[in-house]
């Protein structure tokens, strides 16, 4: 049985002789190739972002895309006269995507070769394959969530948010307060499962263990009274950020075991991870217990280790760890913290369940 290919998060399109049939500078009324519109819209509906790397006059190309009714579907387009490898790299960096999740489609073998020479992790496709893309496994997520269907809109909102930040005069904390950020933490239900599974699958930089939890795994945890499966959403005055985090927590009499914390890279700059951790630590402190977090280093999640260390987690030994047994030999660490009360965030409001109350209820004699 072969492994499933890494899902493509963003497809970068050439324009001339790829999206449309001809060269725009030679024919200002150039038409779309058959099926291109449908492919772009279908990928968008699956949560695959579309972007552009084209050697063209920006104003002419963008006006033509608007005329064709396609401009709104492209995020962070790179239209100019530079190298396409630079354009692809810029798109990946701006979206904060690994190059392994970027694909590029162009009619010219020389352009595809140039991109691969500088970024061999980028998957390249000939323009003649455009009509086949939606049938390929790397463009076909098993589950398409509500957040996936509006992913483009959320990224476009983030660009508007970033543009406002560029013109904001004042400290970063004041800008965050101006956004009217609201974090909502809730216990997951059946409707949330696909969003939770997608987060564990897509998030790599801010995933504490790199573990993917399947729908079946999550259903078992939901049915277990000793476990909490929590989802995190974030909104601001520009609109929803969607599901941005998941926590998998197991409660023991002396400690709370944080099996997984994964947060979206999109909300790192808002301090969402710190707010989430401080809330959980405060809840554990109210319950009078210790907190132990699983962490497994990967080549992408160094930021998560820093977040844990900054919150106060250490590798120091504690008698409470005996209930968990030895950490697995595959690099899993048990990071320990004696929970203490934490101040509420000053940059966002928070709605969340009272886990400490639930813990007390769970251990109270009947």
XYZ file of N, CA and C in Angstrom, residues 55-235:
543
model
N 4.755 36.050 -15.990
C 5.531 37.140 -16.589
C 4.590 37.922 -17.488
N 4.131 39.051 -16.956
C 3.101 39.826 -17.628
C 3.066 41.224 -17.046
N 2.364 42.105 -17.723
C 2.081 43.423 -17.184
C 0.993 43.276 -16.127
N 1.287 43.699 -14.891
C 0.360 43.445 -13.790
C -1.018 44.059 -14.046
N -1.055 45.338 -14.376
C -2.345 46.025 -14.534
C -3.192 45.386 -15.622
N -2.574 45.073 -16.766
C -3.322 44.459 -17.863
C -3.845 43.083 -17.466
N -2.975 42.286 -16.848
C -3.364 40.926 -16.481
C -4.471 40.939 -15.429
N -4.335 41.800 -14.427
C -5.342 41.829 -13.370
C -6.689 42.318 -13.884
N -6.664 43.332 -14.750
C -7.920 43.807 -15.331
C -8.590 42.724 -16.159
N -7.773 41.920 -16.851
C -8.353 40.846 -17.663
C -8.934 39.750 -16.767
N -8.266 39.448 -15.663
C -8.811 38.474 -14.723
C -10.122 38.972 -14.123
N -10.195 40.274 -13.837
C -11.446 40.841 -13.335
C -12.541 40.740 -14.391
N -12.193 41.008 -15.627
C -13.155 40.912 -16.728
C -13.683 39.482 -16.867
N -12.804 38.526 -16.657
C -13.184 37.117 -16.767
C -13.886 36.598 -15.510
N -13.939 37.408 -14.457
C -14.609 37.009 -13.225
C -13.806 36.047 -12.375
N -12.481 36.073 -12.512
C -11.629 35.140 -11.771
C -10.697 35.814 -10.766
N -10.576 37.122 -10.820
C -9.586 37.813 -9.982
C -9.760 37.491 -8.501
N -10.993 37.403 -8.035
C -11.245 37.198 -6.610
C -10.731 35.861 -6.095
N -10.479 34.900 -6.997
C -10.072 33.568 -6.569
C -8.568 33.441 -6.315
N -7.794 34.465 -6.611
C -6.341 34.374 -6.487
C -5.839 35.168 -5.292
N -4.971 34.526 -4.499
C -4.393 35.181 -3.330
C -2.920 35.480 -3.596
N -2.513 36.664 -3.196
C -1.124 37.111 -3.289
C -0.510 36.817 -4.671
N -1.147 37.252 -5.747
C -0.620 36.973 -7.093
C 0.691 37.703 -7.357
N 1.601 37.035 -8.058
C 2.894 37.606 -8.420
C 2.947 37.732 -9.946
N 2.669 38.932 -10.424
C 2.630 39.191 -11.868
C 3.652 40.278 -12.176
N 4.647 39.951 -12.950
C 5.724 40.888 -13.257
C 6.716 40.231 -14.193
N 7.976 40.648 -14.108
C 8.958 40.148 -15.072
C 10.127 39.436 -14.417
N 9.968 39.095 -13.141
C 11.033 38.387 -12.445
C 10.971 36.889 -12.647
N 11.900 36.181 -12.010
C 11.942 34.727 -12.109
C 10.721 34.120 -11.423
N 10.165 33.092 -12.031
C 8.995 32.459 -11.434
C 9.346 31.703 -10.164
N 10.573 31.223 -10.057
C 10.976 30.563 -8.815
C 10.921 31.544 -7.649
N 11.298 32.795 -7.904
C 11.215 33.818 -6.853
C 9.760 34.098 -6.491
N 8.896 34.123 -7.507
C 7.474 34.361 -7.261
C 6.870 33.246 -6.422
N 7.193 31.999 -6.757
C 6.671 30.861 -6.004
C 7.171 30.910 -4.564
N 8.435 31.212 -4.373
C 8.998 31.300 -3.027
C 8.326 32.414 -2.224
N 8.065 33.549 -2.869
C 7.400 34.664 -2.204
C 5.992 34.271 -1.773
N 5.275 33.567 -2.627
C 3.918 33.130 -2.295
C 3.940 32.187 -1.098
N 4.857 31.215 -1.124
C 4.957 30.261 -0.018
C 5.281 30.972 1.291
N 6.207 31.932 1.221
C 6.590 32.656 2.437
C 5.435 33.502 2.954
N 4.737 34.171 2.046
C 3.633 35.047 2.468
C 2.491 34.248 3.076
N 2.242 33.055 2.538
C 1.170 32.216 3.053
C 1.634 31.381 4.247
N 2.954 31.381 4.484
C 3.545 30.573 5.555
C 3.307 29.087 5.321
N 3.462 28.666 4.056
C 3.305 27.272 3.663
C 4.673 26.667 3.363
N 4.848 25.420 3.730
C 6.052 24.695 3.322
C 6.028 24.500 1.811
N 7.206 24.524 1.186
C 7.276 24.346 -0.269
C 6.740 22.990 -0.708
N 6.758 22.020 0.190
C 6.214 20.700 -0.138
C 4.704 20.727 -0.346
N 4.054 21.816 0.079
C 2.598 21.931 -0.086
C 2.224 22.881 -1.228
N 3.215 23.331 -1.988
C 2.994 24.241 -3.114
C 3.105 23.471 -4.419
N 2.214 23.778 -5.357
C 2.287 23.207 -6.703
C 2.317 24.348 -7.717
N 2.883 24.081 -8.884
C 3.049 25.105 -9.922
C 2.658 24.494 -11.266
N 1.887 25.243 -12.051
C 1.453 24.762 -13.356
C 1.790 25.789 -14.423
N 2.442 25.339 -15.503
C 2.930 26.233 -16.552
C 3.033 25.443 -17.861
N 2.827 26.133 -18.981
C 2.922 25.447 -20.279
C 4.353 25.241 -20.736
N 5.304 25.996 -20.203
C 6.680 25.925 -20.685
C 7.548 25.021 -19.806
N 8.164 23.981 -20.390
C 9.061 23.117 -19.613
C 10.214 23.888 -18.987
N 10.685 24.937 -19.662
C 11.809 25.713 -19.118
C 11.418 26.431 -17.834
N 10.188 26.923 -17.755
C 9.735 27.610 -16.535
C 9.554 26.612 -15.396
N 9.006 25.444 -15.708
C 8.845 24.425 -14.667
C 10.210 23.968 -14.153
N 11.162 23.820 -15.087
C 12.505 23.401 -14.693
C 13.190 24.463 -13.836
N 12.966 25.736 -14.185
C 13.576 26.823 -13.412
C 13.041 26.839 -11.982
N 11.729 26.627 -11.831
C 11.142 26.577 -10.491
C 11.702 25.398 -9.715
N 11.754 24.225 -10.335
C 12.257 23.036 -9.643
C 13.746 23.118 -9.334
N 14.507 23.818 -10.159
C 15.935 23.963 -9.904
C 16.175 24.701 -8.587
N 15.368 25.722 -8.350
C 15.536 26.525 -7.139
C 14.715 25.986 -5.967
N 13.649 25.243 -6.261
C 12.777 24.713 -5.200
C 12.312 23.325 -5.633
N 13.151 22.319 -5.377
C 12.821 20.983 -5.878
C 11.666 20.331 -5.128
N 11.241 20.936 -4.016
C 10.101 20.388 -3.277
C 8.762 20.753 -3.911
N 8.757 21.777 -4.785
C 7.523 22.217 -5.432
C 7.137 21.223 -6.518
N 5.891 20.787 -6.494
C 5.410 19.874 -7.532
C 4.949 20.668 -8.744
N 5.464 20.302 -9.915
C 5.179 21.047 -11.139
C 4.322 20.217 -12.095
N 3.419 20.889 -12.786
C 2.499 20.230 -13.703
C 2.488 20.976 -15.033
N 2.383 20.206 -16.108
C 2.234 20.794 -17.432
C 0.831 21.365 -17.571
N 0.712 22.466 -18.311
C -0.590 23.116 -18.477
C -1.642 22.182 -19.055
N -1.211 21.192 -19.835
C -2.167 20.247 -20.414
C -2.833 19.378 -19.357
N -2.290 19.362 -18.132
C -2.854 18.560 -17.039
C -3.900 19.317 -16.226
N -4.171 20.554 -16.583
C -5.061 21.386 -15.761
C -6.413 20.725 -15.512
N -6.967 20.121 -16.529
C -8.283 19.507 -16.383
C -8.290 18.247 -15.550
N -7.108 17.701 -15.265
C -7.005 16.465 -14.496
C -6.758 16.714 -13.006
N -6.416 17.930 -12.641
C -5.931 18.193 -11.286
C -6.934 17.819 -10.200
N -8.210 18.122 -10.418
C -9.202 17.869 -9.367
C -9.416 16.375 -9.126
N -8.903 15.535 -10.017
C -9.012 14.095 -9.822
C -7.793 13.478 -9.181
N -6.756 14.276 -8.949
C -5.531 13.761 -8.360
C -5.621 13.761 -6.830
N -5.036 12.754 -6.165
C -5.170 12.656 -4.700
C -4.567 13.828 -3.942
N -3.498 14.431 -4.485
C -2.864 15.538 -3.775
C -3.728 16.804 -3.766
N -4.754 16.834 -4.622
C -5.685 17.963 -4.648
C -7.053 17.568 -4.097
N -7.126 16.412 -3.438
C -8.423 15.863 -3.026
C -8.431 15.514 -1.538
N -8.613 16.501 -0.668
C -8.699 16.196 0.763
C -9.885 15.284 1.042
N -9.702 14.370 1.968
C -10.774 13.430 2.290
C -11.969 14.140 2.906
N -11.694 15.179 3.665
C -12.754 15.932 4.335
C -12.601 17.402 3.979
N -13.695 18.025 3.588
C -13.699 19.461 3.306
C -14.578 20.134 4.348
N -13.953 20.886 5.245
C -14.677 21.505 6.346
C -15.242 22.868 5.935
N -16.050 23.423 6.839
C -16.566 24.774 6.629
C -15.417 25.761 6.493
N -14.420 25.619 7.341
C -13.266 26.518 7.282
C -12.506 26.361 5.970
N -12.402 25.137 5.474
C -11.694 24.912 4.216
C -12.386 25.644 3.068
N -13.692 25.606 3.057
C -14.434 26.236 1.959
C -14.292 27.760 1.965
N -13.979 28.323 3.100
C -13.816 29.779 3.149
C -12.364 30.175 3.427
N -11.433 29.253 3.164
C -10.023 29.521 3.458
C -9.511 30.740 2.694
N -9.846 30.835 1.416
C -9.377 31.981 0.621
C -9.853 33.293 1.236
N -11.120 33.349 1.618
C -11.649 34.583 2.188
C -10.917 34.945 3.475
N -10.556 33.937 4.267
C -9.848 34.213 5.522
C -8.442 34.743 5.251
N -7.782 34.196 4.230
C -6.445 34.703 3.899
C -6.526 36.112 3.326
N -7.531 36.368 2.490
C -7.674 37.716 1.945
C -7.966 38.719 3.048
N -8.765 38.315 4.043
C -9.017 39.191 5.200
C -7.729 39.439 5.970
N -6.878 38.402 6.052
C -5.617 38.569 6.776
C -4.709 39.567 6.073
N -4.754 39.599 4.750
C -3.943 40.574 4.019
C -4.428 41.993 4.280
N -5.757 42.175 4.353
C -6.300 43.503 4.673
C -5.915 43.904 6.098
N -5.931 42.928 6.981
C -5.536 43.173 8.374
C -4.071 43.593 8.442
N -3.237 42.883 7.686
C -1.802 43.210 7.671
C -1.554 44.596 7.086
N -2.344 44.950 6.059
C -2.186 46.263 5.439
C -2.513 47.367 6.434
N -3.550 47.142 7.240
C -3.897 48.153 8.247
C -2.806 48.255 9.309
N -2.208 47.112 9.643
C -1.140 47.128 10.641
C 0.037 47.970 10.166
N 0.309 47.933 8.871
C 1.430 48.692 8.317
C 1.261 50.193 8.532
N 0.021 50.643 8.579
C -0.241 52.074 8.724
C -0.609 52.463 10.158
N -0.618 51.481 11.060
C -1.015 51.745 12.440
C 0.143 52.371 13.210
N -0.128 53.456 13.885
C 0.881 54.119 14.713
C 0.654 53.765 16.173
N 1.589 53.026 16.720
C 1.461 52.634 18.120
C 2.038 51.259 18.352
N 2.108 50.855 19.621
C 2.660 49.544 19.974
C 1.818 48.404 19.392
N 2.449 47.243 19.222
C 1.749 46.077 18.686
C 0.553 45.696 19.548
N 0.698 45.805 20.865
C -0.409 45.444 21.749
C -1.626 46.329 21.514
N -1.394 47.610 21.234
C -2.517 48.513 20.949
C -3.207 48.116 19.648
N -2.417 47.688 18.662
C -3.025 47.243 17.403
C -3.873 46.000 17.640
N -3.368 45.069 18.419
C -4.139 43.865 18.704
C -5.445 44.203 19.405
N -5.379 45.138 20.339
C -6.614 45.550 21.026
C -7.599 46.177 20.041
N -7.083 46.884 19.046
C -7.955 47.546 18.074
C -8.703 46.556 17.190
N -8.242 45.312 17.158
C -8.872 44.304 16.299
C -10.134 43.713 16.916
N -10.365 43.953 18.203
C -11.519 43.358 18.904
C -11.484 41.833 18.796
N -10.357 41.250 19.143
C -10.180 39.803 19.062
C -11.004 39.076 20.117
N -11.639 37.994 19.692
C -12.400 37.148 20.605
C -11.993 35.696 20.359
N -11.440 35.057 21.395
C -11.115 33.626 21.321
C -12.225 32.845 22.010
N -12.716 31.831 21.328
C -13.762 30.976 21.897
C -13.237 29.546 21.982
N -13.201 29.014 23.202
C -12.795 27.631 23.447
C -14.048 26.854 23.825
N -14.263 25.730 23.190
C -15.456 24.948 23.481
C -15.148 23.461 23.397
N -15.969 22.685 24.066
C -15.862 21.238 23.944
C -16.339 20.817 22.558
N -15.558 19.971 21.922
C -15.890 19.552 20.563
C -17.142 18.677 20.572
N -17.886 18.763 19.484
C -19.025 17.872 19.282
C -18.871 17.181 17.927
N -19.877 16.464 17.515
C -19.795 15.715 16.256
C -19.508 16.631 15.070
N -20.093 17.806 15.085
C -19.907 18.739 13.972
C -18.461 19.206 13.879
N -17.786 19.280 15.028
C -16.417 19.810 15.067
C -15.355 18.802 14.648
N -15.693 17.529 14.600
C -14.670 16.495 14.437
C -13.836 16.681 13.176
N -14.490 17.013 12.068
C -13.731 17.161 10.827
C -12.773 18.342 10.910
N -13.165 19.408 11.616
C -12.281 20.564 11.760
C -11.083 20.210 12.632
N -11.327 19.415 13.693
C -10.238 19.004 14.572
C -9.262 18.107 13.820
N -9.800 17.149 13.076
C -8.937 16.235 12.327
C -8.103 17.002 11.313
N -8.731 17.966 10.639
C -7.996 18.745 9.645
C -6.867 19.542 10.288
N -7.127 20.109 11.467
C -6.084 20.874 12.151
C -4.885 20.004 12.509
N -5.151 18.796 13.007
C -4.036 17.922 13.368
C -3.275 17.471 12.135
N -3.956 17.457 10.979
C -3.318 17.019 9.744
C -2.539 18.139 9.082
N -3.108 19.347 9.048
C -2.513 20.451 8.294
C -1.454 21.217 9.072
N -1.596 21.263 10.410
C -0.710 22.103 11.210
C 0.584 21.368 11.519
N 1.711 21.963 11.141
C 3.001 21.317 11.382
C 3.911 22.168 12.260
N 3.923 23.492 12.045
C 4.823 24.348 12.817
C 4.377 24.493 14.260
N 3.073 24.482 14.493
C 2.549 24.681 15.844
C 1.779 23.443 16.296
N 2.322 22.261 15.995
C 1.766 20.992 16.445
C 2.783 20.365 17.392
N 2.391 20.144 18.631
C 3.350 19.766 19.665
C 3.917 18.366 19.499
N 3.220 17.497 18.770
C 3.714 16.125 18.634
C 3.829 15.655 17.192
N 3.217 16.377 16.256
C 3.217 15.931 14.865
C 2.294 14.762 14.616
N 1.463 14.424 15.607
C 0.566 13.267 15.500
C -0.749 13.687 14.848
N -1.221 12.849 13.933
C -2.526 13.062 13.314
C -3.555 12.163 13.990
N -4.649 12.747 14.449
C -5.727 11.983 15.065
C -6.849 11.807 14.050
N -7.200 10.575 13.796
C -8.245 10.274 12.821
C -9.621 10.529 13.418
N -10.629 10.485 12.567
C -12.007 10.645 13.020
C -12.348 9.591 14.065
N -11.908 8.356 13.825
C -12.201 7.273 14.774
C -11.522 7.525 16.121
N -10.265 7.988 16.085
C -9.546 8.298 17.328
C -10.284 9.369 18.120
N -10.714 10.403 17.423
C -11.365 11.521 18.091
C -12.708 11.117 18.678
N -13.436 10.255 17.981
C -14.721 9.795 18.505
C -14.544 9.010 19.804
N -13.489 8.208 19.881
C -13.212 7.461 21.114
C -12.925 8.414 22.270
N -12.147 9.465 21.989
C -11.816 10.430 23.037
C -13.045 11.211 23.485
N -13.924 11.552 22.540
C -15.148 12.272 22.888
C -16.023 11.448 23.834
N -15.993 10.125 23.657
C -16.843 9.252 24.466
C -16.222 8.914 25.822
N -14.973 9.305 26.032
C -14.252 8.994 27.269
C -14.398 10.151 28.248
N -15.034 9.920 29.403
C -15.244 11.024 30.366
C -13.958 11.585 30.952
N -12.850 10.844 30.851
C -11.576 11.337 31.376
C -10.845 12.247 30.398
N -11.364 12.373 29.197
C -10.713 13.189 28.173
C -11.541 14.424 27.831
N -10.839 15.479 27.501
C -11.451 16.688 26.958
C -10.899 16.905 25.552
N -11.784 17.085 24.581
C -11.395 17.474 23.226
C -11.940 18.879 23.017
N -11.047 19.840 22.936
C -11.435 21.250 22.901
C -11.045 21.890 21.579
N -11.938 22.661 21.017
C -11.639 23.404 19.792
C -11.538 24.891 20.109
N -10.756 25.582 19.304
C -10.500 27.010 19.514
C -10.792 27.754 18.216
N -11.608 28.781 18.305
C -11.859 29.655 17.163
C -11.484 31.085 17.541
N -11.218 31.886 16.525
C -10.828 33.283 16.747
C -11.551 34.154 15.736
N -12.053 35.278 16.200
C -12.684 36.255 15.311
C -12.167 37.643 15.655
